[in-house]
Each structure stands twice: as C-alpha cells, then as structure tokens.
Coordinates of C-alpha atoms in Angstrom, one line a residue:
M1178 CA 134.6 201.3 59.9
A1179 CA 132.7 204.5 61.8
G1180 CA 129.3 205.6 60.6
T1181 CA 128.6 202.8 59.4
G1182 CA 125.4 200.4 59.6
A1183 CA 122.5 199.1 58.8
D1184 CA 120.0 202.0 57.8
L1185 CA 116.3 201.9 58.7
I1186 CA 114.5 199.5 56.5
T1187 CA 110.8 201.1 57.0
P1188 CA 109.7 204.0 54.7
L1189 CA 109.3 207.0 56.8
I1190 CA 106.7 209.4 55.5
S1191 CA 106.9 212.7 57.1
S1192 CA 104.0 214.9 57.7
P1193 CA 103.5 218.3 56.6
P1194 CA 105.2 220.9 58.8
S1195 CA 102.4 222.8 60.5
D1196 CA 102.0 224.4 64.3
Q1197 CA 98.5 224.2 64.2
P1198 CA 97.4 220.9 63.0
E1199 CA 93.1 220.7 61.9
L1200 CA 91.8 217.6 62.7
I1201 CA 89.0 216.8 59.9
L1202 CA 86.4 213.9 60.6
S1203 CA 84.6 213.4 57.5
V1204 CA 83.4 210.0 56.0
D1205 CA 84.9 209.1 52.7
D1206 CA 84.9 205.9 51.2
R1207 CA 86.9 206.8 48.2
P1208 CA 89.1 203.7 47.2
G1209 CA 92.7 204.2 48.0
F1210 CA 92.0 206.7 50.9
E1211 CA 94.5 206.1 54.1
S1212 CA 93.8 207.1 57.5
F1213 CA 93.7 205.6 60.6
S1214 CA 90.9 203.7 60.3
D1215 CA 92.3 201.8 57.4
H1216 CA 94.8 201.1 59.2
C1217 CA 93.1 199.9 62.0
S1218 CA 90.3 197.7 59.6
S1219 CA 93.6 196.4 58.1
N1220 CA 95.3 194.6 61.4
G1221 CA 91.4 192.8 61.9
T1222 CA 89.8 194.5 65.0
N1223 CA 86.4 193.8 65.5
G1224 CA 85.6 196.1 68.4
D1225 CA 86.9 193.8 71.6
H1226 CA 89.3 195.3 73.9
T1227 CA 91.4 192.5 73.1
Q1228 CA 95.5 193.2 72.6
P1229 CA 96.4 192.7 68.7
E1230 CA 98.1 189.4 68.1
S1231 CA 101.0 191.2 66.8
D1232 CA 104.3 191.8 69.0
N1233 CA 104.7 195.3 67.5
P1234 CA 102.1 197.8 70.0
F1235 CA 102.2 200.1 67.4
E1236 CA 101.1 198.3 64.0
F1237 CA 97.9 200.0 64.6
L1238 CA 100.0 203.6 63.6
G1239 CA 101.3 201.8 60.4
S1240 CA 104.7 200.7 61.9
G1241 CA 106.5 197.8 60.9
G1242 CA 109.3 198.1 63.4
F1243 CA 112.6 199.7 62.9
S1244 CA 116.6 198.7 63.0
V1245 CA 119.0 200.6 64.7
P1246 CA 122.7 200.8 63.1
G1247 CA 125.5 199.8 64.8
T1248 CA 127.3 202.0 67.5
P1249 CA 129.9 203.8 66.2
T1250 CA 133.9 202.8 67.9
V1251 CA 134.9 206.7 67.1
D1252 CA 134.5 209.7 69.2
P1253 CA 135.5 212.6 67.2
F1254 CA 135.2 215.0 70.5
R1255 CA 138.0 212.9 72.9
N1256 CA 141.0 214.5 73.6
H1257 CA 143.7 211.6 73.9
T1258 CA 145.9 213.4 76.5
P1259 CA 143.7 215.1 78.8
K1260 CA 146.0 214.2 81.6
I1261 CA 149.8 215.0 82.2
D1262 CA 151.4 211.4 81.7
G1263 CA 154.8 210.9 81.8
V1264 CA 158.1 212.1 83.6
Y1265 CA 158.6 213.7 80.1
E1266 CA 155.7 216.0 80.6
W1267 CA 156.0 216.7 84.3
F1268 CA 159.8 218.1 83.6
K1269 CA 158.9 220.3 80.2
I1270 CA 155.9 221.7 82.6
L1271 CA 158.1 222.4 85.5
V1272 CA 160.5 223.9 83.3
C1273 CA 158.0 226.0 80.9
V1274 CA 156.7 227.3 83.7
P1275 CA 158.8 230.5 84.4
I1276 CA 158.0 230.7 80.6
A1277 CA 154.6 230.2 81.0
A1278 CA 154.1 233.4 83.1
I1279 CA 156.0 235.5 80.3
R1280 CA 153.8 233.9 77.8
L1281 CA 150.8 234.7 80.0
V1282 CA 151.8 238.3 80.6
L1283 CA 152.5 239.0 76.8
F1284 CA 149.2 237.4 76.0
G1285 CA 147.3 239.8 78.1
L1286 CA 149.1 242.8 76.4
C1287 CA 148.7 241.9 72.9
L1288 CA 145.0 241.0 73.4
L1289 CA 144.5 244.7 75.1
I1290 CA 146.3 246.3 72.8
G1291 CA 144.2 244.6 70.0
Y1292 CA 141.2 245.5 71.9
L1293 CA 142.0 249.3 71.6
A1294 CA 142.9 249.4 68.1
T1295 CA 139.9 247.8 67.2
K1296 CA 137.7 249.9 69.1
F1297 CA 139.4 252.7 67.7
A1298 CA 138.5 251.4 64.2
L1299 CA 135.2 250.8 64.9
Q1300 CA 134.5 254.3 66.7
G1301 CA 132.0 256.1 65.2
W1302 CA 131.2 253.7 62.3
K1303 CA 127.7 253.2 62.3
D1304 CA 126.9 252.3 58.5
K1305 CA 127.5 248.9 59.6
Q1306 CA 125.6 246.8 56.5
N1307 CA 128.0 248.0 54.1
P1308 CA 131.6 247.1 53.8
M1309 CA 134.2 248.7 56.3
P1310 CA 135.9 251.8 55.1
K1311 CA 139.6 251.1 53.8
W1312 CA 141.3 253.2 56.2
R1313 CA 139.5 251.5 59.3
C1314 CA 140.8 248.1 57.7
R1315 CA 144.1 249.5 57.6
V1316 CA 143.8 250.1 61.5
M1317 CA 142.6 246.6 61.9
W1318 CA 146.5 245.6 61.0
V1319 CA 147.3 246.5 64.6
T1320 CA 144.7 243.9 65.8
R1321 CA 145.9 241.3 62.9
I1322 CA 149.4 241.6 64.1
C1323 CA 148.5 241.2 67.5
S1324 CA 146.8 238.1 66.5
R1325 CA 150.1 236.5 65.2
C1326 CA 151.4 237.4 68.6
I1327 CA 148.7 236.0 70.7
L1328 CA 150.0 232.5 68.7
F1329 CA 154.0 232.9 69.7
C1330 CA 152.5 233.4 73.3
F1331 CA 150.8 229.9 72.6
G1332 CA 153.8 228.3 71.3
Y1333 CA 153.0 228.6 67.9
H1334 CA 156.6 230.2 66.8
W1335 CA 156.3 228.8 63.3
I1336 CA 153.6 227.8 61.3
R1337 CA 153.8 225.8 58.2
R1338 CA 151.6 226.6 55.1
R1339 CA 151.3 224.3 51.8
G1340 CA 149.9 226.2 48.8
R1341 CA 148.2 229.3 48.9
P1342 CA 145.2 231.4 49.6
A1343 CA 143.0 231.7 46.3
S1344 CA 141.8 235.3 45.6
R1345 CA 138.6 236.3 47.0
E1346 CA 137.3 236.9 42.8
T1347 CA 138.5 233.3 41.9
A1348 CA 136.8 231.8 46.1
P1349 CA 134.8 233.9 48.1
I1350 CA 134.0 231.4 50.5
V1351 CA 136.6 230.0 52.5
V1352 CA 135.7 226.1 54.7
S1353 CA 137.9 224.7 57.0
N1354 CA 138.5 221.8 59.3
H1355 CA 137.8 222.9 63.1
V1356 CA 140.4 221.6 65.9
S1357 CA 140.7 223.9 68.6
Y1358 CA 140.5 228.0 69.0
I1359 CA 143.6 228.5 67.5
E1360 CA 142.4 228.7 63.7
P1361 CA 140.0 231.7 63.8
I1362 CA 143.1 233.5 65.6
F1363 CA 145.2 232.3 62.3
F1364 CA 142.4 233.2 59.8
F1365 CA 142.1 236.3 61.3
Y1366 CA 145.9 237.2 60.8
E1367 CA 145.9 235.7 57.5
L1368 CA 143.2 236.4 55.9
F1369 CA 140.9 238.8 58.0
P1370 CA 137.8 237.3 56.6
T1371 CA 134.1 237.9 58.1
I1372 CA 132.9 235.1 59.7
V1373 CA 130.1 233.1 60.7
A1374 CA 129.6 232.8 64.5
S1375 CA 127.4 231.7 67.3
E1376 CA 125.1 234.9 69.0
S1377 CA 126.7 234.0 72.3
H1378 CA 130.2 235.0 71.2
D1379 CA 128.8 238.6 70.9
S1380 CA 129.0 238.9 74.6
L1381 CA 132.6 237.5 75.1
P1382 CA 135.0 240.3 76.8
F1383 CA 137.7 241.5 74.3
V1384 CA 137.0 238.7 71.6
G1385 CA 132.9 240.1 70.7
T1386 CA 134.3 243.4 70.1
I1387 CA 137.1 241.8 67.7
I1388 CA 134.6 239.9 65.5
R1389 CA 132.2 242.5 65.3
A1390 CA 134.9 244.0 63.5
M1391 CA 135.2 241.3 61.2
Q1392 CA 131.9 242.5 60.1
V1393 CA 130.5 238.5 61.7
I1394 CA 127.4 237.2 60.7
Y1395 CA 125.6 235.6 63.7
V1396 CA 123.5 232.4 64.1
N1397 CA 121.4 230.7 65.9
R1398 CA 122.1 227.5 64.9
F1399 CA 118.7 226.5 67.0
S1400 CA 116.4 228.9 64.9
Q1401 CA 115.2 228.0 61.4
S1402 CA 114.5 231.7 60.5
S1403 CA 118.3 232.7 62.0
R1404 CA 119.9 230.1 60.1
K1405 CA 118.0 231.5 56.9
Q1406 CA 119.0 234.8 57.6
A1407 CA 122.6 233.7 57.7
V1408 CA 122.5 232.2 54.1
N1409 CA 121.0 235.3 52.8
E1410 CA 124.3 237.2 54.6
I1411 CA 126.7 234.5 53.1
K1412 CA 124.9 235.4 49.7
K1413 CA 125.1 239.2 50.0
K1414 CA 128.8 239.2 51.2
A1415 CA 130.1 236.5 48.9
S1416 CA 128.7 238.2 46.2
C1417 CA 130.2 241.8 46.4
E1418 CA 134.0 241.9 46.2
R1419 CA 134.2 245.0 48.4
Y1420 CA 133.4 242.6 51.4
P1421 CA 136.1 240.0 52.4
R1422 CA 135.8 236.7 51.9
V1423 CA 133.3 234.5 54.4
L1424 CA 134.6 231.9 56.3
L1425 CA 133.1 228.9 57.9
F1426 CA 133.5 226.1 59.9
P1427 CA 131.0 223.7 58.7
E1428 CA 131.7 220.8 61.1
G1429 CA 130.0 223.7 63.8
T1430 CA 131.9 222.5 66.5
T1431 CA 135.8 221.7 67.5
T1432 CA 136.2 218.0 66.6
N1433 CA 140.1 215.9 67.4
G1434 CA 140.7 216.3 64.1
R1435 CA 140.8 212.3 63.6
V1436 CA 137.4 212.5 62.1
I1437 CA 136.0 214.4 59.8
I1438 CA 132.1 214.9 61.0
S1439 CA 128.9 216.0 58.9
F1440 CA 129.1 218.9 57.4
Q1441 CA 126.3 222.2 57.7
L1442 CA 125.2 223.5 54.6
G1443 CA 125.5 227.1 55.2
A1444 CA 129.0 227.6 53.3
F1445 CA 126.9 225.5 50.3
I1446 CA 123.9 226.9 49.6
P1447 CA 124.6 230.1 47.9
G1448 CA 126.6 228.0 45.4
Y1449 CA 130.0 230.1 44.7
P1450 CA 133.3 228.5 44.6
I1451 CA 134.6 227.3 47.7
Q1452 CA 138.5 227.2 48.7
P1453 CA 138.9 224.1 51.6
V1454 CA 141.5 224.7 53.7
V1455 CA 143.0 221.7 56.2
V1456 CA 144.7 222.5 59.7
R1457 CA 147.0 220.0 61.2
Y1458 CA 148.6 219.9 64.8
P1459 CA 151.4 217.4 64.7
H1460 CA 152.2 216.0 68.3
I1461 CA 153.1 213.1 70.4
H1462 CA 153.0 213.8 74.0
F1463 CA 150.5 216.8 73.8
D1464 CA 147.0 216.8 72.2
Q1465 CA 145.8 220.5 71.1
S1466 CA 141.9 219.9 70.1
W1467 CA 139.4 221.2 71.8
G1468 CA 137.4 218.3 72.5
H1469 CA 135.9 217.3 75.8
I1470 CA 138.3 219.1 77.5
S1471 CA 138.0 222.2 79.8
L1472 CA 139.7 225.6 78.4
G1473 CA 141.4 226.8 81.1
R1474 CA 143.6 223.2 80.9
L1475 CA 143.8 223.6 77.3
M1476 CA 145.6 227.1 77.6
F1477 CA 147.3 226.0 80.5
R1478 CA 149.1 223.0 78.7
M1479 CA 149.8 225.3 75.1
F1480 CA 151.6 227.9 77.3
T1481 CA 153.7 224.8 79.0
Q1482 CA 155.4 223.5 75.7
F1483 CA 158.4 224.1 74.1
H1484 CA 156.8 224.5 70.9
N1485 CA 153.4 224.0 69.9
F1486 CA 153.2 222.3 65.9
M1487 CA 150.9 223.7 63.3
E1488 CA 150.1 223.1 59.8
V1489 CA 148.0 224.7 57.0
E1490 CA 147.1 223.3 53.9
Y1491 CA 145.2 225.1 51.1
L1492 CA 143.4 222.5 48.9
P1493 CA 142.4 223.7 45.2
V1494 CA 138.9 225.8 44.6
I1495 CA 136.1 223.5 44.3
S1496 CA 133.2 224.8 42.0
P1497 CA 129.7 223.9 41.7
L1498 CA 129.1 221.3 39.0
E1499 CA 127.8 223.4 35.7
N1500 CA 126.8 220.9 33.4
K1501 CA 124.0 219.7 36.2
K1502 CA 122.2 221.1 38.5
E1503 CA 124.3 220.2 42.0
N1504 CA 122.3 220.7 45.0
A1505 CA 123.9 221.7 48.5
V1506 CA 123.9 218.4 49.8
H1507 CA 126.4 217.2 47.0
F1508 CA 128.4 220.3 47.2
A1509 CA 129.2 219.6 51.2
K1510 CA 130.0 215.7 50.2
R1511 CA 132.6 216.7 47.5
T1512 CA 134.3 219.1 49.8
S1513 CA 133.9 217.3 53.4
H1514 CA 135.4 214.6 51.1
A1515 CA 138.7 216.7 49.5
I1516 CA 139.0 217.9 53.5
A1517 CA 139.1 214.1 54.6
T1518 CA 141.1 213.0 51.9
A1519 CA 143.8 215.2 52.5
L1520 CA 143.5 214.6 56.2
N1521 CA 143.4 210.6 55.6
V1522 CA 140.7 210.5 58.0
V1523 CA 137.3 208.4 58.0
Q1524 CA 133.8 210.9 57.8
T1525 CA 131.1 210.2 60.4
S1526 CA 127.4 211.2 61.0
H1527 CA 128.7 213.1 64.0
S1528 CA 127.0 216.5 64.5
Y1529 CA 127.2 219.2 67.3
G1530 CA 123.9 217.0 68.4
D1531 CA 126.4 214.7 69.7
L1532 CA 128.4 216.7 71.4
M1533 CA 125.5 218.2 73.5
L1534 CA 124.4 214.8 74.2
L1535 CA 127.6 213.5 75.3
T1536 CA 128.3 217.0 77.4
R1537 CA 124.6 216.2 79.2
A1538 CA 125.4 213.1 79.8
S1539 CA 129.3 214.1 81.3
Q1540 CA 127.4 216.3 83.4
S1541 CA 125.3 213.6 84.4
K1542 CA 128.1 211.3 85.5
Q1543 CA 127.7 208.7 83.1
E1544 CA 130.8 206.6 82.9
K1545 CA 131.0 205.9 79.1
P1546 CA 129.4 209.3 78.2
S1547 CA 130.2 208.9 74.9
S1548 CA 128.2 205.5 74.2
Y1549 CA 125.4 208.5 74.0
M1550 CA 126.5 209.8 71.0
V1551 CA 124.2 208.5 68.3
E1552 CA 125.0 210.1 64.8
M1553 CA 122.6 213.1 65.3
A1554 CA 122.8 214.3 61.3
R1555 CA 121.6 210.3 61.0
V1556 CA 118.6 210.8 63.0
E1557 CA 118.1 214.0 62.0
S1558 CA 117.7 213.3 58.3
S1559 CA 115.7 209.8 59.0
F1560 CA 113.7 211.4 61.7
H1561 CA 113.4 214.8 61.4
L1562 CA 114.4 215.5 65.1
S1563 CA 115.5 217.9 66.2
T1564 CA 119.1 218.4 68.6
L1565 CA 116.8 219.7 71.3
E1566 CA 114.3 216.9 71.0
A1567 CA 116.9 213.7 71.1
V1568 CA 118.7 216.3 74.5
D1569 CA 114.9 216.0 75.8
F1570 CA 115.1 212.0 75.0
L1571 CA 118.5 211.9 76.4
D1572 CA 116.8 213.6 80.0
T1573 CA 114.3 211.0 80.0
F1574 CA 116.8 208.1 79.7
L1575 CA 118.7 209.2 82.3
S1576 CA 116.0 209.4 84.6
M1577 CA 115.8 205.5 84.5
N1578 CA 119.2 205.3 85.8
P1579 CA 121.3 203.5 83.2
D1580 CA 124.2 201.0 84.2
P1581 CA 127.9 201.9 84.1
S1582 CA 127.6 200.3 80.5
G1583 CA 124.7 202.7 80.1
C1584 CA 121.6 200.4 79.6
V1585 CA 118.1 200.6 81.2
K1586 CA 116.6 197.5 82.5
I1587 CA 112.9 196.5 82.3
H1588 CA 111.8 197.6 85.7
D1589 CA 113.3 201.2 85.7
F1590 CA 111.9 201.7 82.4
F1591 CA 108.3 201.0 83.9
R1592 CA 109.2 203.1 86.9
V1593 CA 110.0 206.3 84.3
L1594 CA 106.9 205.5 82.2
R1595 CA 104.5 205.0 85.2
L1596 CA 103.7 201.3 83.6
K1597 CA 103.0 198.4 85.4
P1598 CA 104.1 194.9 84.4
C1599 CA 102.1 193.5 81.8
Y1600 CA 101.3 192.2 78.5
L1601 CA 101.2 195.6 77.0
S1602 CA 104.0 197.2 78.6
E1603 CA 106.3 194.2 78.4
K1604 CA 105.7 194.3 74.5
I1605 CA 106.4 198.2 74.5
F1606 CA 109.6 197.4 76.1
G1607 CA 110.4 194.8 73.5
F1608 CA 109.7 196.6 70.8
I1609 CA 112.8 198.9 71.7
D1610 CA 114.8 195.7 73.2
V1611 CA 115.7 194.8 69.5
D1612 CA 118.5 192.7 70.4
K1613 CA 116.2 191.1 72.8
S1614 CA 118.8 191.1 75.5
G1615 CA 116.4 192.3 78.5
R1616 CA 118.2 195.8 78.5
V1617 CA 117.6 198.9 76.2
T1618 CA 120.7 201.3 74.9
F1619 CA 120.0 205.3 74.5
K1620 CA 120.0 204.5 70.9
Q1621 CA 117.6 202.0 71.0
F1622 CA 115.2 204.0 73.3
L1623 CA 116.0 207.3 70.9
F1624 CA 115.3 205.5 67.4
G1625 CA 112.4 203.6 69.0
S1626 CA 110.6 207.1 70.6
A1627 CA 111.4 208.5 67.2
H1628 CA 109.8 205.8 65.1
V1629 CA 107.0 206.3 66.6
M1630 CA 106.5 210.1 66.7
K1631 CA 107.4 210.5 63.5
Q1632 CA 105.0 207.8 61.8
P1633 CA 102.4 209.6 59.4
L1634 CA 99.5 208.5 61.8
F1635 CA 100.6 209.5 65.2
R1636 CA 99.4 213.3 65.7
Q1637 CA 96.2 211.9 64.4
A1638 CA 96.1 209.3 67.0
C1639 CA 96.6 211.8 69.8
E1640 CA 94.1 213.9 68.1
L1641 CA 91.5 211.1 68.6
A1642 CA 93.1 209.4 72.3
F1643 CA 92.5 212.8 73.6
A1644 CA 88.5 213.0 72.2
E1645 CA 88.1 209.5 73.1
C1646 CA 89.2 210.4 76.9
D1647 CA 87.6 213.7 76.9
S1648 CA 84.1 212.1 77.8
D1649 CA 82.1 214.6 78.7
G1650 CA 83.4 217.2 76.0
D1651 CA 84.9 219.7 78.3
L1652 CA 88.5 220.1 76.7
Y1653 CA 89.7 218.7 79.7
I1654 CA 90.5 215.1 81.1
S1655 CA 89.7 214.2 84.7
E1656 CA 91.7 211.4 86.4
Q1657 CA 88.4 209.6 86.2
E1658 CA 88.6 210.0 82.3
L1659 CA 91.9 209.2 82.0
G1660 CA 91.4 205.6 84.1
D1661 CA 88.4 204.8 82.4
S1662 CA 90.0 205.3 78.8
I1663 CA 93.1 203.0 79.9
R1664 CA 91.9 200.9 82.4
P1665 CA 91.8 197.7 79.5
V1666 CA 95.6 197.7 79.3
I1667 CA 95.9 197.9 83.2
P1668 CA 96.4 194.0 85.0
D1669 CA 94.0 193.2 87.5
L1670 CA 94.7 195.5 90.4
N1671 CA 92.8 195.8 94.0
E1672 CA 90.9 199.1 94.4
D1673 CA 93.7 200.7 96.3
E1674 CA 96.7 199.8 94.1
W1675 CA 94.0 200.8 90.9
Q1676 CA 94.0 204.6 92.0
L1677 CA 97.7 205.0 93.1
Q1678 CA 98.4 203.7 89.2
I1679 CA 96.2 206.2 88.0
Q1680 CA 97.5 208.9 90.1
E1681 CA 100.7 208.1 88.5
V1682 CA 99.6 208.2 85.1
F1683 CA 97.4 211.1 85.6
N1684 CA 100.5 213.1 87.4
L1685 CA 102.7 212.1 84.2
F1686 CA 100.0 213.7 81.9
D1687 CA 99.5 217.0 84.0
T1688 CA 102.3 218.7 82.6
D1689 CA 101.4 222.2 84.2
K1690 CA 100.4 220.5 87.7
D1691 CA 97.2 222.3 87.5
G1692 CA 94.8 219.3 88.5
R1693 CA 93.5 218.2 84.7
V1694 CA 94.7 217.5 81.8
S1695 CA 94.1 219.9 78.7
K1696 CA 94.8 219.6 75.1
D1697 CA 98.2 220.6 75.1
D1698 CA 99.2 218.9 78.5
F1699 CA 98.3 215.9 76.9
S1700 CA 100.2 216.8 73.2
N1701 CA 103.0 217.5 75.4
C1702 CA 103.4 214.6 77.6
L1703 CA 102.8 212.4 74.2
R1704 CA 105.7 214.2 72.7
R1705 CA 108.0 213.3 75.5
Y1706 CA 107.0 210.0 76.0
P1707 CA 105.6 208.8 72.5
L1708 CA 105.5 205.1 73.3
L1709 CA 102.6 206.2 75.6
I1710 CA 100.4 206.0 72.9
A1711 CA 100.4 202.2 72.8
L1712 CA 98.0 202.9 76.2
F1713 CA 95.5 204.0 73.9
S1714 CA 95.6 201.6 71.3
P1715 CA 92.6 199.6 72.6
S1716 CA 89.7 202.6 73.5
L1717 CA 91.3 204.1 69.6
L1718 CA 90.4 200.6 68.2
H1719 CA 87.1 199.9 69.6
K1720 CA 86.0 203.6 68.6
V1721 CA 87.1 203.2 65.1
S1722 CA 85.3 199.6 64.7
Q1723 CA 82.3 200.9 66.3
R1724 CA 82.5 203.9 63.7
P1725 CA 83.8 202.6 60.5
G1726 CA 83.1 205.0 58.3
I1727 CA 84.9 208.0 60.5
R1728 CA 88.0 208.9 58.3
M1729 CA 90.9 211.3 59.3
Q1730 CA 93.3 213.8 58.1
E1731 CA 95.3 216.2 58.9
E1732 CA 95.5 219.9 56.7
T1733 CA 98.3 222.7 57.2
V1734 CA 96.0 225.7 58.2

C-alpha cells in the first residue's frame, strides 16, 4: 500500500535550533561527554591519513548508515483525464462549444456583479480587526448568490448534499478535503466562512477582493512566524461567536481525491471541535481534479460538459478528547482518518512539498516527474528538512542529468560534486547507493544527504574543517590552503591534473565568486553538498588524534 515502507533505523538527534552556533573548544575529560573527538577515537584513528576500514565514509560523524523507504505507487496529484480521448468526449465538446460561450459570458457577468457588490460592502470599512458589521454581511449575499451562479456556469446545476452543517457554536472550525478550485466557491456560498489562504491570493484580480471580504487569514507556508501568527488568528476567530466559522483545507493543496495526504496542523492546534466535510466528484469521462493540469485546460473542460457531478457530505463533529490531553498531531490523525474512511481511500505522507518537487521535475522535462516525489511529510518529520531545502537538493540532482528512469550514474555524480574516481569518492557514492545497483535515485540522494547533514556532529565538523583549512588564520581559505587540506583524498595526479582538480573544487566552494572562500561560503557549500564533508575526514581525524584533549560542543547564543 502507498505510504508504507521501512522507517529509518538509525536514531537521529536534532541539533538545537540556532541561527548563530558558537563553537567552544575546551579540555574536558568528564566521563560520558560525547564529542566529535570521542567518535574519532572510537573509530580507532592513530594519526595517519589513511582511510578508515569501514565502508561508511561518514562514520566519523556518528553515522550508522540509513535506509530508504519504498517508493509509493500512488500519485496524489495526477489528473486521470489530462487529454481528450474517445469519440464521445470529442462529440460532447463540439456540441457544447456554443453552450460554453454562453456559460463564459454568464461567468464573467456574475464575477463582475459579485465584485462590485463586494467593493460596496467593503467601502469605508476600516475596522477590519473586528467582525464585519451585519449590514455589510447582508450585502455580501449578492456575491454569494453570484458564486452559486458561477457554479451553475461550470456545469454544477445541482449539488447533492448529505448531512447538515453543524452550528457555529458546536463546531467553529470546518475542514475539508481539497480537490479543485470549486470547493472554495461552494463553501463561500454555503457557509460564508473565514478562510485561511496563501498571501499570494490577495493579488489575484477580482478574487483577492472577494476573499478579503471573508476576513481571510493570510499565511506564508514557508515562514514559521507567519504560520504561528495564522494559528493565533484561527484561535481568535474560532473563539469569538461574532466571527463566522473558520474553514481550512488541511492538506494544503489540491489532490485528485483518490488519496488523503498529510494534514497541516493549523486547524487542530487551537483545540476546538471540528466538523469534517467530504467532497466528491463522481465521473466517468472527465476527472475534475485540479492536479498536475493547467487551470485554463481544466476550465475549458468544465465549460464543455453537459453536467458536472459534485457531492458534499457533512460528517459528525470531532471534538478533542477530554479525558486526556490530546496533542494536535493525534487530533489531526483522527480527523484525517474519518475523512479517508468516508472517501474509502488510503492515506499517504505526501504534502505540498511533493507537489513542488513534481512541478520542478516537470519543468526540467523529466520523463517520469512523479518518481521525484518522496513523501515530504515523512522527510520533514525524520530529518527536520524543509521543503525549500529538498527543492535545492533536487536542483543538484537534476544537474547530474538523470536518465529517463530518474536514476544517476556514478560518473555524473562525480562530475557535479567535482570528485575524481578514488577509494573515498566511490565509498561516498556507495553510501547512498543503498541497493548497490550502480545508480542512485533522487530519493536515495535526498535521504543520504539529509542523513549526513542532520547528524548531530555535522555542524561541528564543518566548523573544525574550516579552521583546519584556514592555516594562516585570516578567516579565508585560499585555493592553495584548500588543496593542502584535501590532498590526502585525491589520487596521484600529475601537476596539471592536480591544479585543474583543485580549481574545480575551489570554484564549487567559492559560492560568491570573489576568489576566496569565507566561512559563509564554506558552510553554504557543505549545506548544499553535505556529502563533501567526507573530503575533510582525513584532516579532521588527524587533527583530533594529534590533540586528543580537544572537546567540541555547540551552544545556542
């Protein structure tokens, strides 16, 4: 089943969050004090620049290896009818083209009337920190009726409902699965709720004005402070009965409705009762989901259908467990399970991050872009790796020219990481080639890189590696200093080959291209290519063996 697979078997200890870690060198012989040098000593180093006998080139960081879960076979973002197939569909489109033209005119007219009514309702309203006055809400009924007419234009002539919306006092928060742009229009007409939306929606023509009238809660999904502020706003508006109920789509993006992906926790942190709602789009010929398909194509297909089916089912209210303190994660799991059960679909660990990876792979013309999804919710929980970091790793992987199956061979891996074939570089590749096939997938590359980068001693090793390279103490690394540091891991080369090799590695670390490697350059490069920390393992092991009393630890300042 999708979403299953072996979990990581190596315990991962997250470093304390800090923007500016301070490196402290001290002599400390206390028993049980774990440090970088303790790991080095336990590996049996004796001061020589020889490779450890282990096949794990990152053992000096405390790594015990990693495993990669199986790739899910389900694509939650795939629209199953992206192209027009079959005589019936072509015949229906030809017949409906004149009808589509009429629908398009009515759609534009309804949108314009709704926009003007909304502008009138918002005119002169400056106290937007408080609930909208009742007379303005009554004006918004014009826009709500227009939204129902818009649904009619899209072919939703009737909508089947099951169950009833709970009162606002019973369930101040409503959550729903998210399949298309149709659900927000429907709920706007049905409930006129306060919604949580991306900040980018505010700039949309017409739509931005209408959602502002819904007293929208804006959130930047990539900003922790913005997400925290959004949760506070949800608490505020859910606790005050003068506000409308709050509507959230906890999946954070649209899917094809055949799975339920991981839920964001914003709706569940406040701890108020929640009413789940299930939306279905029964179909045979035309999949109405807004998956990996353009908005224009989806709208055209909707306009050229005789009728589009939609079902809305209001499920029983789910309340936080009172007999024990229930955290938001468990509350979200119970709610997602209820929705998945009602839909009779599976749950996966995909998230919006997987859609970003899928989109980036499609933009680079990969033949199987869905193979680049990694179930980002699992990656985030296991490695505390952000979506933006995962996208950066994907860009690196794509620069290795993966084959049509999405795999990279060893020579392309060496080319991008500026490695020459040698004992150490082959061990680095073998470390992420977990199935020993001679090729690596993006998931293997991502899991291996994240595993190394999130080792508790990784940042300490980067600090010490920079200090070891900076032999003259001027806080910059020259090309000669970098060459002297990594010379032990480079195979014997003639002088011209050696100069070319060092120049390539130096250019990789010189991220701002100013002819020297600063501490920020060095750190940025190793965050982008964490596997390269193995290049400095001989010098690190040698330094620690020469100064066995050195202990390293990180403090947050």
